[in-house]
Tab-separated table of C-alpha atoms in Angstrom:
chain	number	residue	atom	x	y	z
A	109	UNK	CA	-24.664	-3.552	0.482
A	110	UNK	CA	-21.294	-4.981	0.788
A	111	UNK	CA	-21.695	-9.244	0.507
A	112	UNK	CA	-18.872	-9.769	2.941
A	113	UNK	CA	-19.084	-8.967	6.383
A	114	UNK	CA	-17.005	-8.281	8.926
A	115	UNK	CA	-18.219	-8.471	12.917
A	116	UNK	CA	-15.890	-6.667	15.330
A	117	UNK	CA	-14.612	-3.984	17.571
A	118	UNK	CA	-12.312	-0.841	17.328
A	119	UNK	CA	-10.155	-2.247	20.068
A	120	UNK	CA	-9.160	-5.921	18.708
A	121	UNK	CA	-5.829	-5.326	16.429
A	122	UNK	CA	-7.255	-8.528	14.823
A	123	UNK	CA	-9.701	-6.777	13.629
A	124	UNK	CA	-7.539	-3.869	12.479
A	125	UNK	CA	-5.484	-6.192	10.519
A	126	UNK	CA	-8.650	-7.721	9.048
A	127	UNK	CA	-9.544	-4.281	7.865
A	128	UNK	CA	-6.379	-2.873	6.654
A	129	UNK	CA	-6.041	-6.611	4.678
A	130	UNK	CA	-9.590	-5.857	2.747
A	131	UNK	CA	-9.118	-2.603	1.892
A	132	UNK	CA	-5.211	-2.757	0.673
A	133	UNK	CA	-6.882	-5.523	-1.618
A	134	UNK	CA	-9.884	-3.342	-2.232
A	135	UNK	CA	-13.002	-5.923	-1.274
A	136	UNK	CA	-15.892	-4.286	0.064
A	137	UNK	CA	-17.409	-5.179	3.109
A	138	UNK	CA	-19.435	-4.118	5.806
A	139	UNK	CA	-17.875	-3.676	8.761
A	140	UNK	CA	-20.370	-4.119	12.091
A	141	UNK	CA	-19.671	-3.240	15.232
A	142	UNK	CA	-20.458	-5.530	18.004
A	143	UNK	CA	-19.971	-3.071	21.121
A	144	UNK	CA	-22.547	-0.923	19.048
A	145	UNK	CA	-24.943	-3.503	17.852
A	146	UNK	CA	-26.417	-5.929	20.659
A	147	UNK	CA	-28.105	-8.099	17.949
A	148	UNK	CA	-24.773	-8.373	15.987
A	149	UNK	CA	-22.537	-9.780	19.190
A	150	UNK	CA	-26.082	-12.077	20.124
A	151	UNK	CA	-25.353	-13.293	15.979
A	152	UNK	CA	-22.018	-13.898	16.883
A	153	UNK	CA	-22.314	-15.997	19.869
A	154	UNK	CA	-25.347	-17.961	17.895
A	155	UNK	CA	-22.203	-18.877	15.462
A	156	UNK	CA	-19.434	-19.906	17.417
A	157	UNK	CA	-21.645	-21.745	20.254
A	158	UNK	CA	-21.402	-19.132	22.788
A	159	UNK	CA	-17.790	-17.778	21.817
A	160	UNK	CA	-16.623	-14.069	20.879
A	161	UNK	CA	-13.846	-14.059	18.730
A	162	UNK	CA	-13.202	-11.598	16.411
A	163	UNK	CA	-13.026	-10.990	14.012
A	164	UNK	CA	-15.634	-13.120	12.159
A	165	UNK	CA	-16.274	-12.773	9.043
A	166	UNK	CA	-18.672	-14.165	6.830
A	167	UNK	CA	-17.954	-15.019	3.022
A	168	UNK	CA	-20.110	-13.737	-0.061
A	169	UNK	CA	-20.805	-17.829	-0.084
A	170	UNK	CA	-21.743	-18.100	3.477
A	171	UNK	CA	-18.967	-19.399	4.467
A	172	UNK	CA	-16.947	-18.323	8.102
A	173	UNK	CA	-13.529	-17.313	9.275
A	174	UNK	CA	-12.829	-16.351	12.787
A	175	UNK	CA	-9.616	-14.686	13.659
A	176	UNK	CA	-8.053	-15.571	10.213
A	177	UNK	CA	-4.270	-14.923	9.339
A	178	UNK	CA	-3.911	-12.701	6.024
A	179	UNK	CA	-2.977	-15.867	4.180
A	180	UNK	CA	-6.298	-17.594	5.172
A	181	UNK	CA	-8.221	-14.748	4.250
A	182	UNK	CA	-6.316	-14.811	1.098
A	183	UNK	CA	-7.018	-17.938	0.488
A	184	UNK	CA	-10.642	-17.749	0.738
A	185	UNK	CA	-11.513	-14.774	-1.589
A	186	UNK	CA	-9.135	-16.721	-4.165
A	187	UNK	CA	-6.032	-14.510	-4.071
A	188	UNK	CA	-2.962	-16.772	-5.636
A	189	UNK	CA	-0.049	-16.621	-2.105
A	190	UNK	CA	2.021	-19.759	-2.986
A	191	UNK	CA	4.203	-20.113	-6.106
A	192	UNK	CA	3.324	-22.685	-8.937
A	193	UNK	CA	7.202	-23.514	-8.812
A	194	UNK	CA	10.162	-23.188	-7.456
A	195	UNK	CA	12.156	-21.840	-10.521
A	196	UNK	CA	11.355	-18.674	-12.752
A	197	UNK	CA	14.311	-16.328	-14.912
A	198	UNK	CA	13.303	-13.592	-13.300
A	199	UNK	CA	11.839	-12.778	-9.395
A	200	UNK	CA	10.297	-9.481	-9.466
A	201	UNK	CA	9.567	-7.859	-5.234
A	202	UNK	CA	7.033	-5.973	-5.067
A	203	UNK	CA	3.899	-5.448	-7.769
A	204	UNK	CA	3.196	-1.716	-7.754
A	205	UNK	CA	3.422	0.385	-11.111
A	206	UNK	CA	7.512	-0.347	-11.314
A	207	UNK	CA	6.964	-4.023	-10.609
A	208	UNK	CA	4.358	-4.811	-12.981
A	209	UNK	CA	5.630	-2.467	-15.905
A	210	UNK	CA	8.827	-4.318	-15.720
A	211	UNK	CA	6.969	-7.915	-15.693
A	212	UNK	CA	5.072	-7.216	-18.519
A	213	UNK	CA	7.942	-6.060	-20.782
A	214	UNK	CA	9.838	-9.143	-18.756
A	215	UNK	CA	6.822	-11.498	-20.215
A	216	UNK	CA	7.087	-9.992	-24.165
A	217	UNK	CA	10.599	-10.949	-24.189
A	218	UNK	CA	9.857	-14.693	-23.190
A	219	UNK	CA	11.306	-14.206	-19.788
A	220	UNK	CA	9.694	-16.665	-17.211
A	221	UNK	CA	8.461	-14.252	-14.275
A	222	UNK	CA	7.293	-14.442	-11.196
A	223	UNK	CA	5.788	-11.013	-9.376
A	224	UNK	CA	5.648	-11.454	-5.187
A	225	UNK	CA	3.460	-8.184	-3.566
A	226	UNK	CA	3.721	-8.619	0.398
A	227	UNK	CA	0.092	-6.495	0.252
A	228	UNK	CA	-1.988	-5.547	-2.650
A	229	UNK	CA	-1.312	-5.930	-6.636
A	230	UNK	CA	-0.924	-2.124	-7.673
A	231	UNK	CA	0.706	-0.760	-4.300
A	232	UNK	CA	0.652	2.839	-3.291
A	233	UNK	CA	-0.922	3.756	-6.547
A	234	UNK	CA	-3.897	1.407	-6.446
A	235	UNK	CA	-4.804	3.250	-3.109
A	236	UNK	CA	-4.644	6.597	-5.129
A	237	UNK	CA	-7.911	8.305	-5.618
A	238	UNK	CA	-7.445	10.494	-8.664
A	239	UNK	CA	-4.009	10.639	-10.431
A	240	UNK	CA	-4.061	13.797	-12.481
A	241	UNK	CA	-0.256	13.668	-14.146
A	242	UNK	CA	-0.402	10.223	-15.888
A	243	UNK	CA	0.203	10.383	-19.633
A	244	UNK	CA	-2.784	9.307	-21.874
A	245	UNK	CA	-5.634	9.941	-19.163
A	246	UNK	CA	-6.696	14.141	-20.021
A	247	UNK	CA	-9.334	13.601	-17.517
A	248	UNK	CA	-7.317	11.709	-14.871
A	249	UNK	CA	-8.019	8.396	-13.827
A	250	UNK	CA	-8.823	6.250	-10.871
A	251	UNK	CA	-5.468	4.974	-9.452
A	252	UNK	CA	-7.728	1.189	-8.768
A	253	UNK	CA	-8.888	1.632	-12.366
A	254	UNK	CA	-5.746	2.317	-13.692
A	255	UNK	CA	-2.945	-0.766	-11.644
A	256	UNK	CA	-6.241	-2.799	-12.306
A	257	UNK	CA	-5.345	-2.418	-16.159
A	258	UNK	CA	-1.548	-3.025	-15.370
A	259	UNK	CA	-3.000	-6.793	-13.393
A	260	UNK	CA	-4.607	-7.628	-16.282
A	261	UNK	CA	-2.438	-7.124	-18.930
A	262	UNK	CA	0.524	-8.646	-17.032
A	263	UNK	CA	-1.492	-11.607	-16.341
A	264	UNK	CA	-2.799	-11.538	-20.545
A	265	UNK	CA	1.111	-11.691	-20.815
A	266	UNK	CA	1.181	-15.004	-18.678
A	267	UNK	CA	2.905	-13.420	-15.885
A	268	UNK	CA	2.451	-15.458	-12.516
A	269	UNK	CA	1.438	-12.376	-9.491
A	270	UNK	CA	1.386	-13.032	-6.047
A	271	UNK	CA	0.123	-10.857	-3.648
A	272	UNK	CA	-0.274	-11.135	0.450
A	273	UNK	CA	2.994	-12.632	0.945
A	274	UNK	CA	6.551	-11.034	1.346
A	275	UNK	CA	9.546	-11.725	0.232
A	276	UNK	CA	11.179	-11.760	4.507
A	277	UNK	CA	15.028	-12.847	2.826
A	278	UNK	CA	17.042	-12.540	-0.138
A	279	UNK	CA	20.286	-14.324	-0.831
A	280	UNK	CA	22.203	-14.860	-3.763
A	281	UNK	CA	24.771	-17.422	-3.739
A	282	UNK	CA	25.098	-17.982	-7.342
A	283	UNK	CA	21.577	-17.766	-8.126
A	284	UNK	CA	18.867	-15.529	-6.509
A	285	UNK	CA	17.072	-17.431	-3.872
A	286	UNK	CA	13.985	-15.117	-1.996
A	287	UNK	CA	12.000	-16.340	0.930
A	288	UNK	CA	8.692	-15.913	1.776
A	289	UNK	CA	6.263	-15.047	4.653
A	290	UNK	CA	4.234	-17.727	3.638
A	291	UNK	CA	7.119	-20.317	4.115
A	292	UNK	CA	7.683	-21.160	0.267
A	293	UNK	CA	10.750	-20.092	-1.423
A	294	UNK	CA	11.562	-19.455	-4.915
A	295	UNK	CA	15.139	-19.184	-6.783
A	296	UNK	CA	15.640	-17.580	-10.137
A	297	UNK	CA	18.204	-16.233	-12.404
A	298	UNK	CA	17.978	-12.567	-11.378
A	299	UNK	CA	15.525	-10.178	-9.570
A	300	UNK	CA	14.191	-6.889	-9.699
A	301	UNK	CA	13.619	-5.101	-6.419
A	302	UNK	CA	10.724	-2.969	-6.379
A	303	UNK	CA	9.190	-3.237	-2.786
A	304	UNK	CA	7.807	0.509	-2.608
A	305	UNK	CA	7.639	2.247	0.234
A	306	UNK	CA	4.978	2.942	3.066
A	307	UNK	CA	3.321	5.934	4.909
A	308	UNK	CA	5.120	7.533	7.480
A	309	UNK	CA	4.163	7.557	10.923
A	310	UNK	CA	3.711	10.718	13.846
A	311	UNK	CA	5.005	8.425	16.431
A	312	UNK	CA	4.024	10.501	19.173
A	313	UNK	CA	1.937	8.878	22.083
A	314	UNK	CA	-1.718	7.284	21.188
A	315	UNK	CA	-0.883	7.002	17.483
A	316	UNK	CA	0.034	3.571	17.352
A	317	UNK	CA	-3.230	2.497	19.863
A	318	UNK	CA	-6.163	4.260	17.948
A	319	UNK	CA	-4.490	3.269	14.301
A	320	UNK	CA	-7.208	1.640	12.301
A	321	UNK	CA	-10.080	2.948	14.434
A	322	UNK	CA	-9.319	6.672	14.773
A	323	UNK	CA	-5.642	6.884	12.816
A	324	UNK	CA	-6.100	6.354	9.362
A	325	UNK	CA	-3.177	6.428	6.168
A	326	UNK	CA	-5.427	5.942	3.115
A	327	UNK	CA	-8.481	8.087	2.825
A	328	UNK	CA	-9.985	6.193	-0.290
A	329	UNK	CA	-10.064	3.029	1.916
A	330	UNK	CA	-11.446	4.700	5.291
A	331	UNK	CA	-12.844	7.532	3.986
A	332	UNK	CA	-16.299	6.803	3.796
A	333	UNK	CA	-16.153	5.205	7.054
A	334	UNK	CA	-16.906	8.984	7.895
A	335	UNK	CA	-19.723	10.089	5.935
A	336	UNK	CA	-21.442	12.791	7.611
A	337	UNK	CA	-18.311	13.595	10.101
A	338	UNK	CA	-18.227	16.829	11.506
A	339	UNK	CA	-14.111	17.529	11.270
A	340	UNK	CA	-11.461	15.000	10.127
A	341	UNK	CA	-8.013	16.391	10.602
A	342	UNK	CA	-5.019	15.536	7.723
A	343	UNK	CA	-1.549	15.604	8.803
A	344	UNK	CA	1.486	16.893	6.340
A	345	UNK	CA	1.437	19.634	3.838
A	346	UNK	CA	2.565	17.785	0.379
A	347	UNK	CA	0.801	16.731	-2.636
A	348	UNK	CA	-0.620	13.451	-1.062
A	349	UNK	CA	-1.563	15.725	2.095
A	350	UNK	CA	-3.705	17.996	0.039
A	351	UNK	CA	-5.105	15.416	-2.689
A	352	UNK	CA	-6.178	13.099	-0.253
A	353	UNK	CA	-7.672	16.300	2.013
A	354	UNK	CA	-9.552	17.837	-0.914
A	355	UNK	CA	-10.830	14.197	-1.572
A	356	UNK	CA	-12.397	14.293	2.136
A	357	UNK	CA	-14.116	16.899	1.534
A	358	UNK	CA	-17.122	14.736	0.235
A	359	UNK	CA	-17.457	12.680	3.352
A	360	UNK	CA	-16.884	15.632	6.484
A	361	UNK	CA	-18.221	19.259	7.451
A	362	UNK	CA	-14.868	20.502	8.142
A	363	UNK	CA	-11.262	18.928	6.987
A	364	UNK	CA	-8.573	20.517	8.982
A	365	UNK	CA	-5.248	20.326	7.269
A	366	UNK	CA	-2.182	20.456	9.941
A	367	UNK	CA	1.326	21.538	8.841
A	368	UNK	CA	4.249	21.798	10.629
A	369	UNK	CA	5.954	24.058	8.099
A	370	UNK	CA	5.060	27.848	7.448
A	371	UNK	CA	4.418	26.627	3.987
A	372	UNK	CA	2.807	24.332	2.219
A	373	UNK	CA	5.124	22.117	-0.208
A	374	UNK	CA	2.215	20.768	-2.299
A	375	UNK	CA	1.920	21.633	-6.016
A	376	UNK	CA	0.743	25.584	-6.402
A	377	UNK	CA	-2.118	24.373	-7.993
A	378	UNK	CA	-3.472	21.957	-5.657
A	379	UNK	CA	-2.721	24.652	-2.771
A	380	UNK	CA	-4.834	27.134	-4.820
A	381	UNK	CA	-7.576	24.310	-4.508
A	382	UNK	CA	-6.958	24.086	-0.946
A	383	UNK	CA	-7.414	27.038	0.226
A	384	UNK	CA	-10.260	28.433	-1.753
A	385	UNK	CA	-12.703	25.310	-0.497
A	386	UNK	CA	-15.138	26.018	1.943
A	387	UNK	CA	-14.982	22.953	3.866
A	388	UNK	CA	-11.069	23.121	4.180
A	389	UNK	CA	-9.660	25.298	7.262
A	390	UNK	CA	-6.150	25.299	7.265
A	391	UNK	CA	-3.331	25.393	10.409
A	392	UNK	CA	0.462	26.203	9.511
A	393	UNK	CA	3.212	25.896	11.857
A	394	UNK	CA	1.069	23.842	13.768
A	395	UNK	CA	2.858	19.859	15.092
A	396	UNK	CA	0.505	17.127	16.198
A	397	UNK	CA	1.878	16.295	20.062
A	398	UNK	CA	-0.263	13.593	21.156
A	399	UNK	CA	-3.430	11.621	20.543
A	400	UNK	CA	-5.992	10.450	22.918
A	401	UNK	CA	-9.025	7.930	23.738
A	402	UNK	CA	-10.062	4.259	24.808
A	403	UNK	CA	-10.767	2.796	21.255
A	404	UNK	CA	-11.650	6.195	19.590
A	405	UNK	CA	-10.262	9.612	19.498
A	406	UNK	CA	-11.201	11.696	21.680
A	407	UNK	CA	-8.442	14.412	21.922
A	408	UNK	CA	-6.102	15.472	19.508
A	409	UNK	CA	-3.108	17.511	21.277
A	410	UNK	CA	-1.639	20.327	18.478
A	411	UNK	CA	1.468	22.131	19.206
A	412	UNK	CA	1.357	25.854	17.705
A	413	UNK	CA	2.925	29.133	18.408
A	414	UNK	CA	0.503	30.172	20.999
A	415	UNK	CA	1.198	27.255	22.678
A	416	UNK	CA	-1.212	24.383	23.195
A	417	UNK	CA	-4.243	23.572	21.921
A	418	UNK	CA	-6.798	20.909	21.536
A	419	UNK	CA	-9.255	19.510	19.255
A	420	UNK	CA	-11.407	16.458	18.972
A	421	UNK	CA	-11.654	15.580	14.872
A	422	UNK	CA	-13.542	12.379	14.239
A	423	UNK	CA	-10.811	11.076	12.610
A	424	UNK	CA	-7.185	11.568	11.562
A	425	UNK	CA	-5.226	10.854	8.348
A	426	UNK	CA	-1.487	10.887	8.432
A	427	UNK	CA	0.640	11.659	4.904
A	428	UNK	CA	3.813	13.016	6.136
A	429	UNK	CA	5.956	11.431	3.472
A	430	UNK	CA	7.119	7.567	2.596
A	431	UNK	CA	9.616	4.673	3.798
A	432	UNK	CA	11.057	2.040	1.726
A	433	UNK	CA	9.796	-1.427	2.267
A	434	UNK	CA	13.723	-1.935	2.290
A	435	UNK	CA	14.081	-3.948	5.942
A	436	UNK	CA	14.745	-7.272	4.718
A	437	UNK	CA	17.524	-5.966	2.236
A	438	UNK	CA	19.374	-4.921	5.136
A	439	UNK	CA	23.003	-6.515	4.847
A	440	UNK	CA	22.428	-7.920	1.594
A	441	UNK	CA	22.170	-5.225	-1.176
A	442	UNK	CA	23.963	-1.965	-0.658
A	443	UNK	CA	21.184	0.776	0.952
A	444	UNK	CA	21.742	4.530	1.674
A	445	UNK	CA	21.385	6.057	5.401
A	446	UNK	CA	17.726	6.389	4.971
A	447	UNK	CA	17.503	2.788	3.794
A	448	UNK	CA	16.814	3.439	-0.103
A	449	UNK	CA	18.490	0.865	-2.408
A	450	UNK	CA	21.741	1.952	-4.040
A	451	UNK	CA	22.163	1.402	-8.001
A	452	UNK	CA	24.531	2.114	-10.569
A	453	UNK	CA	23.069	3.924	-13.716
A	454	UNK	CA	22.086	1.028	-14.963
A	455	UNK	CA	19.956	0.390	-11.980
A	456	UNK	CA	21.955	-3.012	-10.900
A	457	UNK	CA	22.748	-2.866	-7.185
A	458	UNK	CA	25.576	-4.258	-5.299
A	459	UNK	CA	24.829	-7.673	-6.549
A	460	UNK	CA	25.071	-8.263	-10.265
A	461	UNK	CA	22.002	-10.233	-10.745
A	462	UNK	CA	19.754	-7.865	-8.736
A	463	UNK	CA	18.656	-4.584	-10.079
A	464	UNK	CA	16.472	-1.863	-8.520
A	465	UNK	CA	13.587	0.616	-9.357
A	466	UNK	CA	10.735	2.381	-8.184
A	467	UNK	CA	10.391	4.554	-5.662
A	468	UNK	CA	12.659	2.002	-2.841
A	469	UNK	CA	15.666	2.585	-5.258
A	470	UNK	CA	17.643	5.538	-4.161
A	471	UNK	CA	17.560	8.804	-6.400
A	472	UNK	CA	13.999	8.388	-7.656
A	473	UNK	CA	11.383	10.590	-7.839
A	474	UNK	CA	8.547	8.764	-6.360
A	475	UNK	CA	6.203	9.528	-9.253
A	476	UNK	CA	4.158	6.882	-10.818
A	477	UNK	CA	5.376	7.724	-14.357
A	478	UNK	CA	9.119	7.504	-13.198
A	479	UNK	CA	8.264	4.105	-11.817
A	480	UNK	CA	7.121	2.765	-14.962
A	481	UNK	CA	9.756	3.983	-16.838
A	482	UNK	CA	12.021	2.777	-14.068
A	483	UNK	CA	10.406	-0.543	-14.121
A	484	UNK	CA	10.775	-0.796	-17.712
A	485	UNK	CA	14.687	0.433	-17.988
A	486	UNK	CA	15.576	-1.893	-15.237
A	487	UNK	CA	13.931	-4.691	-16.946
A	488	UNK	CA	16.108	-4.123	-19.709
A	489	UNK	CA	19.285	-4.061	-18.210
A	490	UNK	CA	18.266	-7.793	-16.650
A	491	UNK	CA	17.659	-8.744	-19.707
A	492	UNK	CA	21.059	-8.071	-21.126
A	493	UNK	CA	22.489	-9.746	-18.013
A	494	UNK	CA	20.439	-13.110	-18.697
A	495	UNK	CA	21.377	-12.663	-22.228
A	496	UNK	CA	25.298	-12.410	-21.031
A	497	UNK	CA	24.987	-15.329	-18.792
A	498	UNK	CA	23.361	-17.469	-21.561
A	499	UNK	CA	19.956	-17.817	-19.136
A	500	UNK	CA	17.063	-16.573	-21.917
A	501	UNK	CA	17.352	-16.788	-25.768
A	502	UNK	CA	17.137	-13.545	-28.164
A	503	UNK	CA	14.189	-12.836	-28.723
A	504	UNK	CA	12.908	-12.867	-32.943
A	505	UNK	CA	11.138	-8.965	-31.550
A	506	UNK	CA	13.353	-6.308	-30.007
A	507	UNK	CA	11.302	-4.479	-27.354
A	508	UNK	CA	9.129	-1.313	-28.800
């Protein structure tokens, strides 16, 4: 049983956020309805003195929030959101696998770093269930297990990480200067964009009002909200489509799998998987049209070529490809129609002391090994620029 609790309804997007906030950062809890539970809204009332707001949630030490901002939560389960100064070499956006490669080969060469993540340490990839392709792991590994080993050794390295708070503006006037979403800013020599990107949305009608209680766009974090389901329904036809439907499996009767194509684009081997597993019933050339229902699904509109029909899964999960977290780069680093970040080959962008990687930077492959390396080769190329500019001595070790 989960030590932190969570008291609140499917409706309140306070709530939602709550949710989403916990499970990004991967602290269990144990979420209780009040519109099902008539002792839990009577428990709720006994704490605030007759009130109902939600959410409230109640600490492993006892302690209370009600209707708390991300940063307060943050702030209570001890996750670091404000800088220790105001100063660093090297700013480094986002702290998925690119971000945290490059600020451990950043800390090795003596390079004062500082890592801001607007959500969780270990982005996308931390969110993974099982990543199969990663060098070094024959068995595969648990994408927590494995950006849990990239925290630590960045922070054995000395590397300050924030997480919960965004970089919202970047300027560069002579130095790099990056605001936050907490308020605090931060200025430093050069920076290293790697902001990742984010699920896509259906954006057809009901989507956006059921997300969090019915709409779901990580199944390892709302996944086992559904044990014992009788059909959860998976939108999109890729790798993260199927790897995240197979995963499913464990919690529902029936995963439907919904594809607009005629053909799957996953790899051949995961669509092998697919479609030899019982529980998995799959629907090609099929488009999602609408969703429907007060604060849970109820109807789930599908688009095929026999025309309309209509289905009522428990739940939904929506992989239908990425964004880049690219907004607040918009008029101040050099971005490509669908909003990736443009680099040279040396992965600077249109500002000399700000270089690019990951899966935001435009041409990559959006594979966690590329990343790394990304991470890593940008890293480099900052360095040489610090070097040039006289900002961080030569280091007495070269890089491995």
């Amino acid at each position: 049983m989960a030590e932190l609790k969570v008291y609140g309804a499917p409706w309140c997007p306070d709530c939602r956020r709550s949710k989403a906030f916990l499970s990004e950062h991967r602290v269990d809890y144990e979420w209780i309805d009040i519109d099902q539970d008539p002792d839990a809204l009577t428990y709720v009332e006994e704490l605030q003195n007759g009130g109902r707001s939600i959410p409230t949630i109640i600490l492993p030490d006892g302690g209370m929030l009600i209707e708390p901002s991300d940063e307060e939560l943050a702030q209570a389960l001890g996750i670091q959101v404000r800088p220790q100064r105001e100063f660093y070499d090297l700013a480094i956006i986002g702290g998925g696998p690119a971000g945290l490669a490059a600020s451990i080969y950043a800390a090795r060469e003596g390079i004062d770093t500082v890592v801001i993540e607007r959500s969780a340490l270990g982005g996308q990839a931390g969110l993974t269930n099982r990543i199969d392709n990663y060098p070094g792991f024959p068995d595969g590994v648990d994408g927590d297990d494995l950006m849990a080993r990239f925290v630590a050794q960045a922070r054995r390295f000395g590397v300050e990480l924030l997480s919960a708070v965004g970089a919202v503006e970047l300027t560069a006037p002579s130095d790099v200067e990056v605001t936050l979403s907490s308020g605090d800013r931060v200025a430093a020599h050069a920076a290293i964009l790697t902001p990742g990107s984010t699920y896509r949305r259906l954006n057809v009608p009901g989507e956006q009002e059921l997300i969090g209680s019915s709409v779901h766009f990580c199944s390892t974090c709302d996944g086992p909200f559904y044990a014992g389901a009788k059909q959860l329904a998976v939108i999109g036809g890729g790798n993260s489509a199927l790897e995240e439907g197979l995963y499913l499996t464990q919690f529902a009767d029936q995963v439907h799998i919904i594809h607009r194509g005629d053909q799957l684009s996953g790899s051949s081997l995961l669509q092998d998987k697919v479609r030899s597993h019982p529980r998995v019933r799959l629907s090609l050339n099929t488009s999602v049209q609408s969703m429907e229902g007060e604060s849970k699904l109820s109807t789930l509109t599908l688009q095929t070529n026999g025309g309309i029909t209509r289905t009522s899964p428990d739940g939904v999960f929506v992989f239908i490809g990425l964004q880049p977290n690219t907004g607040f780069l918009e008029g101040v680093v050099d971005l490509d129609q669908r909003g990736f970040i443009r680099t040279d080959q040396r992965f600077q962008t249109s500002i000399p002391a700000v270089y690019a990687a990951g899966d935001a930077r435009a041409g990559s492959t959006k594979q966690l090994g590329a990343a790394v390396g990304e991470g890593i080769t940008a890293l480099m190329m900052t360095r040489e620029h610090l070097r040039a500019h006289q900002h961080v001595r030569t280091p007495s070790v070269e890089l491995d």
